[in-house]
mmCIF file of C-alpha atoms (C1' of nucleotides) in Angstrom:
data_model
loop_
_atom_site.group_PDB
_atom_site.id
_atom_site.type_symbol
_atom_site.label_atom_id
_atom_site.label_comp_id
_atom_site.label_asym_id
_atom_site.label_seq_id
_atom_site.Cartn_x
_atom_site.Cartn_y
_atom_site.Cartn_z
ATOM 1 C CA UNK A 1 130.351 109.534 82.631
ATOM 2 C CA UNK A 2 127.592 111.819 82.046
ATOM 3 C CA UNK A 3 125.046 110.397 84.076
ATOM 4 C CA UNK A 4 125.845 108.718 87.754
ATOM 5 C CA UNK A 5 126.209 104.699 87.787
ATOM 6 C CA UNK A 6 123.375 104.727 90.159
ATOM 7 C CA UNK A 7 120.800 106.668 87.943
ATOM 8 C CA UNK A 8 121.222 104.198 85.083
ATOM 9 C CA UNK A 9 120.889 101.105 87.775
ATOM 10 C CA UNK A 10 118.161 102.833 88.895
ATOM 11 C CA UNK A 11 116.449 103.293 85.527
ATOM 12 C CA UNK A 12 117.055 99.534 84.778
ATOM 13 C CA UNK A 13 114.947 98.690 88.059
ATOM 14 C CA UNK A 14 112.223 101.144 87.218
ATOM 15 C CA UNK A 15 111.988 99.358 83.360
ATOM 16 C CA UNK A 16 111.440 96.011 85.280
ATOM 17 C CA UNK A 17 108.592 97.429 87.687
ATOM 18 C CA UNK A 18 105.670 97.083 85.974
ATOM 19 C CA UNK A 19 103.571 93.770 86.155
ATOM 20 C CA UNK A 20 103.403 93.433 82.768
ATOM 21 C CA UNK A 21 106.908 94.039 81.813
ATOM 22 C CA UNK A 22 107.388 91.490 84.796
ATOM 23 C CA UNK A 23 105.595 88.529 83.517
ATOM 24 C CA UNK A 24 106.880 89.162 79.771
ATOM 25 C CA UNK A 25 110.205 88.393 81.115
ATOM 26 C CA UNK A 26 109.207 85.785 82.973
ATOM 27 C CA UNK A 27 107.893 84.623 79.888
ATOM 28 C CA UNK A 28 110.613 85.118 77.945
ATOM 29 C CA UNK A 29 112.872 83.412 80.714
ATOM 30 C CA UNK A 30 111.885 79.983 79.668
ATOM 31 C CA UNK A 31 112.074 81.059 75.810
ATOM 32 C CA UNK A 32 111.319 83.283 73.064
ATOM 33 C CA UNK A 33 107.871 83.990 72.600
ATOM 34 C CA UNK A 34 105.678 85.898 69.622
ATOM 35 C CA UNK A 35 103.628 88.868 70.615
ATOM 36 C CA UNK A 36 100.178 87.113 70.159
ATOM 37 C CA UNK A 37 101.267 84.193 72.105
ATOM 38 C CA UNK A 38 101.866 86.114 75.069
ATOM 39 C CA UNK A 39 98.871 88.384 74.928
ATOM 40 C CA UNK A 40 96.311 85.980 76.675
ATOM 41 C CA UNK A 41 99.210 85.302 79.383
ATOM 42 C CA UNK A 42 99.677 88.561 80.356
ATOM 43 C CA UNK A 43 95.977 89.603 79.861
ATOM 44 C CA UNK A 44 96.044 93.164 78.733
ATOM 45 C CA UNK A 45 95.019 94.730 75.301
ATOM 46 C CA UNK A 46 97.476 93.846 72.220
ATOM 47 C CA UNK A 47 98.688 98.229 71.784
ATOM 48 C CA UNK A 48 98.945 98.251 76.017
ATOM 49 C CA UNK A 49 101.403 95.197 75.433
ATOM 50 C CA UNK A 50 103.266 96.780 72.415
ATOM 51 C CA UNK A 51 103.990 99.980 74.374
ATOM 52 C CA UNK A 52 105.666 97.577 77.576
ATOM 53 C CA UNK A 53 107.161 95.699 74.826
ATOM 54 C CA UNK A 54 108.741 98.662 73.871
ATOM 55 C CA UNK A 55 109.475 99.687 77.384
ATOM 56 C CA UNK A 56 112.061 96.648 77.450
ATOM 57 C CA UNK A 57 113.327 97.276 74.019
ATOM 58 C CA UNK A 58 114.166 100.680 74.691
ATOM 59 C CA UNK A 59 115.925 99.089 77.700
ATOM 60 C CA UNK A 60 118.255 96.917 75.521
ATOM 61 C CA UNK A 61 116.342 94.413 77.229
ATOM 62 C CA UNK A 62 114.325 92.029 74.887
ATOM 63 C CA UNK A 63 115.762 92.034 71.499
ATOM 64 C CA UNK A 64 113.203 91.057 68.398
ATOM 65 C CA UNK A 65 113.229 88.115 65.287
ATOM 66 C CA UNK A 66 110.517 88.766 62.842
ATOM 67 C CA UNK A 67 109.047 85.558 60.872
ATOM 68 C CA UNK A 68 106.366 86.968 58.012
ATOM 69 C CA UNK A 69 103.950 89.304 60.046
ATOM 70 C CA UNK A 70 104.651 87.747 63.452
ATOM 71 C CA UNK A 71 107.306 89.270 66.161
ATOM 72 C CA UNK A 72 109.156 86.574 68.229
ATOM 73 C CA UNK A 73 110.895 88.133 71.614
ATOM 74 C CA UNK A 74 113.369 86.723 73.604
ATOM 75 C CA UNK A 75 115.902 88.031 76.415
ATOM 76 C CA UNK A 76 119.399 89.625 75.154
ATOM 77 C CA UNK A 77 120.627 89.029 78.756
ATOM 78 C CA UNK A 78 120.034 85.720 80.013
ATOM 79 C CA UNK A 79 121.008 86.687 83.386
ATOM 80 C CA UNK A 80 118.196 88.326 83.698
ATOM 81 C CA UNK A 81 116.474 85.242 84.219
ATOM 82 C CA UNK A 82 119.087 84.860 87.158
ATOM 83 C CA UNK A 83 118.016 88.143 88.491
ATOM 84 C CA UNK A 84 114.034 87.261 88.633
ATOM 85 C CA UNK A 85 115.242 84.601 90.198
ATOM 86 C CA UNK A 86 117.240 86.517 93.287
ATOM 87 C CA UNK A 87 114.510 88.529 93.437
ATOM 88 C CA UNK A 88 111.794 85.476 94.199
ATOM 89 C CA UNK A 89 113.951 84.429 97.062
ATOM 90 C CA UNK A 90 114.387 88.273 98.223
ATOM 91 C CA UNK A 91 110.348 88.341 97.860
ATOM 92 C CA UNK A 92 109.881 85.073 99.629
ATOM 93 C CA UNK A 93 111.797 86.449 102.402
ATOM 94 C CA UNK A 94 110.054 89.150 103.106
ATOM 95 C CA UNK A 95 106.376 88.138 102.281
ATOM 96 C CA UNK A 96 107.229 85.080 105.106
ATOM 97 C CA UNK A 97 108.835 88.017 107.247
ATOM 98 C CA UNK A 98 105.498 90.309 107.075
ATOM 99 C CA UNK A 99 103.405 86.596 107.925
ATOM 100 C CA UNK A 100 105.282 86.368 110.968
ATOM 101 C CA UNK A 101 104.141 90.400 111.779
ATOM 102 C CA UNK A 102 100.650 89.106 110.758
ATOM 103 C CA UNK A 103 100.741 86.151 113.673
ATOM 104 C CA UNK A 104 102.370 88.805 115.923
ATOM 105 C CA UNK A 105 99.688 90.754 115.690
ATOM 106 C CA UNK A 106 96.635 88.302 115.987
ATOM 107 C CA UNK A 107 98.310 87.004 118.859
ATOM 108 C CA UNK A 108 98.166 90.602 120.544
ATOM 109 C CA UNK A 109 94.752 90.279 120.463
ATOM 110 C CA UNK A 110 95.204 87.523 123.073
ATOM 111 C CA UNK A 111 96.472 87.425 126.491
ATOM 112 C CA UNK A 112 99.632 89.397 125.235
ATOM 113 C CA UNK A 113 102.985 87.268 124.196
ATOM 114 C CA UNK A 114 106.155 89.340 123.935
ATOM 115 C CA UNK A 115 108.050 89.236 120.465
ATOM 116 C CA UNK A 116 111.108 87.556 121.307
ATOM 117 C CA UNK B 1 96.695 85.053 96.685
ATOM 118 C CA UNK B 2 94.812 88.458 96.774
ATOM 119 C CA UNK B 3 97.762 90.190 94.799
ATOM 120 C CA UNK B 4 98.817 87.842 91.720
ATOM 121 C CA UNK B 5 102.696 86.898 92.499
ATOM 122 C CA UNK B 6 103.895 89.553 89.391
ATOM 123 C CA UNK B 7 102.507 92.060 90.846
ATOM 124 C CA UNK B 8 103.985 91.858 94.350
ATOM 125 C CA UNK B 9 107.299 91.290 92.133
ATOM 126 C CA UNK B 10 106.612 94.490 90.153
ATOM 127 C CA UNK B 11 106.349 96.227 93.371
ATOM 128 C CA UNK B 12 109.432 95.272 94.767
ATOM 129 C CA UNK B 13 111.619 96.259 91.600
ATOM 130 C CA UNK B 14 109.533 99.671 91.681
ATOM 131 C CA UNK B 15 111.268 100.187 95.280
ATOM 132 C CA UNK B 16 114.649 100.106 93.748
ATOM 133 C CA UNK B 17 113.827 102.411 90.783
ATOM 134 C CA UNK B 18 114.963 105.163 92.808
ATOM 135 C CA UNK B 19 118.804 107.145 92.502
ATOM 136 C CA UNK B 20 118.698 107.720 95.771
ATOM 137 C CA UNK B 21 117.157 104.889 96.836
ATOM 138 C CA UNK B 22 119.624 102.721 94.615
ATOM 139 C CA UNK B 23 122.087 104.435 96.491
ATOM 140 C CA UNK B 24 121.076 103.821 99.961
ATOM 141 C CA UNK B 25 120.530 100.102 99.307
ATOM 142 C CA UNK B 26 124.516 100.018 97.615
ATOM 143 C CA UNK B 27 125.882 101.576 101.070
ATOM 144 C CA UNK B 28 123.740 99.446 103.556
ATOM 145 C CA UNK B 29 124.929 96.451 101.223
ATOM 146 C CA UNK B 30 128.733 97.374 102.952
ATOM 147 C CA UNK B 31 127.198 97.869 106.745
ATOM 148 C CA UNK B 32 124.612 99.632 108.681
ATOM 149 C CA UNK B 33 124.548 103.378 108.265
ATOM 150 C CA UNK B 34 123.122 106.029 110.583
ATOM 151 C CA UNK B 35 121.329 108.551 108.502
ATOM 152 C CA UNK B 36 123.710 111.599 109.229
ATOM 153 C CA UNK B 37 126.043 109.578 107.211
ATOM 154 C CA UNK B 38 124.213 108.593 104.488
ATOM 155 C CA UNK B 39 123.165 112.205 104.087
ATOM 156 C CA UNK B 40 125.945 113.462 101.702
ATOM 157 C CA UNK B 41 126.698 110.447 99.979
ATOM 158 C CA UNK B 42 123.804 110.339 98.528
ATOM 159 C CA UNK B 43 123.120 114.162 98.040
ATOM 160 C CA UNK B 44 119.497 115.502 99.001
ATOM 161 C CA UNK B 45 117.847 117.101 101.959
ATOM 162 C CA UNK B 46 117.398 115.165 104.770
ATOM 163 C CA UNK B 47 113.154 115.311 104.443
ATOM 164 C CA UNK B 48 113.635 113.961 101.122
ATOM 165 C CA UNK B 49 116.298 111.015 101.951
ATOM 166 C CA UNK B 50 113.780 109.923 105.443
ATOM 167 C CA UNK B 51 110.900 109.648 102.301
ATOM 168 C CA UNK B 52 112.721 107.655 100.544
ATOM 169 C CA UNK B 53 114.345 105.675 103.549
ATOM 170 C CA UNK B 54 110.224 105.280 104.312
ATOM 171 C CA UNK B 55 109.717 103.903 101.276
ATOM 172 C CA UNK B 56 112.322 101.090 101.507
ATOM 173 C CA UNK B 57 110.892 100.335 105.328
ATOM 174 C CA UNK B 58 107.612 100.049 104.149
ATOM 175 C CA UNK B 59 108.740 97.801 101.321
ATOM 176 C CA UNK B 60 110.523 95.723 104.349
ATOM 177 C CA UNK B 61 113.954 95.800 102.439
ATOM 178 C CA UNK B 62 115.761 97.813 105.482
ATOM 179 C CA UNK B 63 115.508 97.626 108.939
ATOM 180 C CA UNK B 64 116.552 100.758 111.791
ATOM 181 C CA UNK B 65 117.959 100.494 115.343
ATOM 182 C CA UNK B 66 118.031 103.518 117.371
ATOM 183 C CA UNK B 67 120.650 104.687 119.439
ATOM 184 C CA UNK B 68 119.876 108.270 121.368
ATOM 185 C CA UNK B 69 118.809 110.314 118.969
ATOM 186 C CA UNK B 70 120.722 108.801 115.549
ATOM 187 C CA UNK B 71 119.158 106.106 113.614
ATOM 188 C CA UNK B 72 120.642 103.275 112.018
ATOM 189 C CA UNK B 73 119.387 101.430 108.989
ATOM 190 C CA UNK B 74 120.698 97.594 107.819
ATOM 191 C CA UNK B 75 119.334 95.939 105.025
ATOM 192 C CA UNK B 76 117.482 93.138 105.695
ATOM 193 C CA UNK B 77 118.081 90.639 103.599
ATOM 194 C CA UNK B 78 121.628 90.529 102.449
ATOM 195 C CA UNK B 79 120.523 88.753 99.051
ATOM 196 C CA UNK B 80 119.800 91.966 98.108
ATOM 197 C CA UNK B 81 123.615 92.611 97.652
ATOM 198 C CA UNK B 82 123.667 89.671 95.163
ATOM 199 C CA UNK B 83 120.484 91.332 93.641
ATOM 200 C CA UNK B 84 122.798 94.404 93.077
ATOM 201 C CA UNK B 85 125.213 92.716 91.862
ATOM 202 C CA UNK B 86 123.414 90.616 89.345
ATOM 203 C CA UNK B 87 122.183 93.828 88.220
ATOM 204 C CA UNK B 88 125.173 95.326 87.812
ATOM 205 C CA UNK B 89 126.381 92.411 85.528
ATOM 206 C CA UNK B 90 123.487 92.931 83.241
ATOM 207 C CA UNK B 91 123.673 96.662 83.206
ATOM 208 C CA UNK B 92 127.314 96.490 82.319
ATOM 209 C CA UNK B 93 126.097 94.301 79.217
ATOM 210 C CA UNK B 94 123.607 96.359 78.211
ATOM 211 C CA UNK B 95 125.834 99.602 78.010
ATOM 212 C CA UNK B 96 128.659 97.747 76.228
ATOM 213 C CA UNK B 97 125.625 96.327 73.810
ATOM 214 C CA UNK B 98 124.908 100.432 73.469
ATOM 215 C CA UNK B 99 128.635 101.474 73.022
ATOM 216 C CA UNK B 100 128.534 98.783 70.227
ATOM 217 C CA UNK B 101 125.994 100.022 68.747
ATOM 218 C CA UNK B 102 127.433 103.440 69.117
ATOM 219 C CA UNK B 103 130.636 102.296 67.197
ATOM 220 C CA UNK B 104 128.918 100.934 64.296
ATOM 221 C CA UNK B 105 126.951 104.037 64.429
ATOM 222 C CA UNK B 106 130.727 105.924 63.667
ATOM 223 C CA UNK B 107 132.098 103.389 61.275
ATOM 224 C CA UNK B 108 129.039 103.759 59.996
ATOM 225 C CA UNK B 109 129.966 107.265 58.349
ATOM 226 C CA UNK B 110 133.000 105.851 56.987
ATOM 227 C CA UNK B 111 133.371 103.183 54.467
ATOM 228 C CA UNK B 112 130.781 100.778 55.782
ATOM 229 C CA UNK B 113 132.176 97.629 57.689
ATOM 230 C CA UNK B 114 129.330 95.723 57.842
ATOM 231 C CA UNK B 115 128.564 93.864 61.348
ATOM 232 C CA UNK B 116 130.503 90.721 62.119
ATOM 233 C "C1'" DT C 1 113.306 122.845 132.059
ATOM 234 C "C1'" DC C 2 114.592 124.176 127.694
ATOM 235 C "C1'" DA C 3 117.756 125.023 123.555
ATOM 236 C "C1'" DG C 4 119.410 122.317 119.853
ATOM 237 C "C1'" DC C 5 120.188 118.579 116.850
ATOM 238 C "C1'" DA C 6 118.630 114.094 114.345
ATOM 239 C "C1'" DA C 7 115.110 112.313 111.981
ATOM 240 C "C1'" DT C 8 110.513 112.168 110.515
ATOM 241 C "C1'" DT C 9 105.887 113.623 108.841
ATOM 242 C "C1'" DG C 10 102.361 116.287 106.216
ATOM 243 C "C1'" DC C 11 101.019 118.912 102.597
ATOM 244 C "C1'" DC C 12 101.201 120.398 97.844
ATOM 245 C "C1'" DA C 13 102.789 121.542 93.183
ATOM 246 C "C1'" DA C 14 105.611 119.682 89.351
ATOM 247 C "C1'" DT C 15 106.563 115.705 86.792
ATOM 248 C "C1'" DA C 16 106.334 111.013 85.029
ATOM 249 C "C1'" DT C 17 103.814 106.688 84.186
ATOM 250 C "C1'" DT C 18 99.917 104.134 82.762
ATOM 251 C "C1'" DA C 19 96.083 102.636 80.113
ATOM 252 C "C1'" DG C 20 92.439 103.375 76.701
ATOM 253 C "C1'" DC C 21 91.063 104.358 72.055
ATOM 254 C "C1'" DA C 22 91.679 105.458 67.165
ATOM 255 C "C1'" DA C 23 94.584 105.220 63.407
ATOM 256 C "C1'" DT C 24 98.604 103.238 60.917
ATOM 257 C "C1'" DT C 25 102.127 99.940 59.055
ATOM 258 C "C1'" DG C 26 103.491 95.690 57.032
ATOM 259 C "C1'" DC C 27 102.679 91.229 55.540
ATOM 260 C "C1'" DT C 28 99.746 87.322 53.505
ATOM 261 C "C1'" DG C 29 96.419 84.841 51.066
ATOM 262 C "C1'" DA C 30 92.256 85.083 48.058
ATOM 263 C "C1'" DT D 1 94.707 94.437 44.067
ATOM 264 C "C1'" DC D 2 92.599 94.341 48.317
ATOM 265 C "C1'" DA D 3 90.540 92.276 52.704
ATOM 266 C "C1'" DG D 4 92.261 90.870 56.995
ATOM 267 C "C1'" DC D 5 95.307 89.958 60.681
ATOM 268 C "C1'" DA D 6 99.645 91.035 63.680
ATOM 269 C "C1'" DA D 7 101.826 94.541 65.765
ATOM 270 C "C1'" DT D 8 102.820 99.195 66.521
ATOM 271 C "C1'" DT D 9 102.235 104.277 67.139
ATOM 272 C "C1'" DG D 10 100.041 108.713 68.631
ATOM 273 C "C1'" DC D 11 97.269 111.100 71.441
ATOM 274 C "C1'" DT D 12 95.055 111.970 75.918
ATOM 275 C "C1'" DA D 13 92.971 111.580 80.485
ATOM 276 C "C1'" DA D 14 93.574 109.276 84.924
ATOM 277 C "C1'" DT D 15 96.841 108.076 88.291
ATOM 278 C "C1'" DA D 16 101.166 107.730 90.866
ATOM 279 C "C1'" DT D 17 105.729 109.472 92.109
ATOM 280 C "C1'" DT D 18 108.788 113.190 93.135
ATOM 281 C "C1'" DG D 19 110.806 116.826 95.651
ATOM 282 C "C1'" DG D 20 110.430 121.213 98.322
ATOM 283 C "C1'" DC D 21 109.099 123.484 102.443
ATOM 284 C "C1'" DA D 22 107.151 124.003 107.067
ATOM 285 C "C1'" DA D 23 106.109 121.819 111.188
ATOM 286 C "C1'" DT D 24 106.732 117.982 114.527
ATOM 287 C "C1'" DT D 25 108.784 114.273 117.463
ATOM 288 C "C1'" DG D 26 112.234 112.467 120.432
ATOM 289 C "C1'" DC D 27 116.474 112.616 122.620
ATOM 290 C "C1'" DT D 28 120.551 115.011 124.976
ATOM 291 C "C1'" DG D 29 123.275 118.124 127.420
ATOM 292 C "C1'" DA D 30 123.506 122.701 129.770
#
DNA sequence: TCAGCAATTGCCAATATTAGCAATTGCTGA
DNA sequence: TCAGCAATTGCTAATATTGGCAATTGCTGA
């Protein structure tokens, strides 16, 4: 193995952290999609969404059908639908942990309460 | 929502685009670690590994405990093992996807055997 | 009290990622 | 054939991440 386990994993994570490259596969979770229909969903210029496009591509991520002059994409993996999914619930968890900080420290601001 | 959803998603993957971060996260997914320990399984100074060990507090994936002078980190939420996991899956499809590709690349030089 | 270890922080240069713009490719219909 | 649209590529400046080194904090045992 020429490069680590852990290198690769943690290349795969880096190709998915991107908000773009995020809500493409998102996108792509419910079905294939063309290029042009997901340009007004992900809201950045058509070459800035062919470059993250081909982020995932070169990730053996997304894999490509092409109908006349229009590119459908869709997911190679469907468990990465699974993943996004994992990761909500992870996210959930600690966006409700960081509202409970939030109360903790508005209620310092009165008559002290100790965290439990 | 100040920060779309995506984009607080984006952030979190970003976290785990790290080796040595990756790494960290794969040990604390077995049982709390002090740092000491951590230190050569994972392989780089010890400034470098509290940065990174930073970055996953301030992401609130890990949590520490002290006792005297040795920290201890835990992960948080233990769906992040299943996150690893999941990945792991996918990864392990992707690279067989490339090996494929790799052998048709070979048979390839030979008298073509064109894919199934 | 202070020497010594565990862990962290701050600062900075090297490196990688992102995003904008112009130019190009490939297909389609007039 | 060529005008026009979909998608991509190349180049570059702005921005963010990284890793190395020195200095600091906090605890413990002599």
């Amino acid at each position: 193995m020429s490069t680590p386990l852990y290198q690769l994993k943690a290349e795969f994570f880096k190709t998915l952290g991107h908000p773009a490259r995020i809500r493409v596969l998102e996108l792509l979770s419910e079905r294939e999609h063309a290029v042009a229909e997901m340009l007004p969903e992900v809201g950045i210029e058509p070459a800035h969404l062919s470059q993250q496009l081909a982020v995932l591509r070169r990730a053996n991520l997304v894999k490509t059908r092409k109908e006349g002059s229009t590119v459908y994409y869709s997911l190679i993996s469907p468990q990465v639908a699974e993943l996004l999914r994992v990761a909500r619930t992870i996210l959930s968890g600690v966006l409700a942990g960081q509202a409970e900080l939030l109360a903790d420290l508005q209620a310092a601001q009165r008559p002290a309460k100790p965290p439990s």
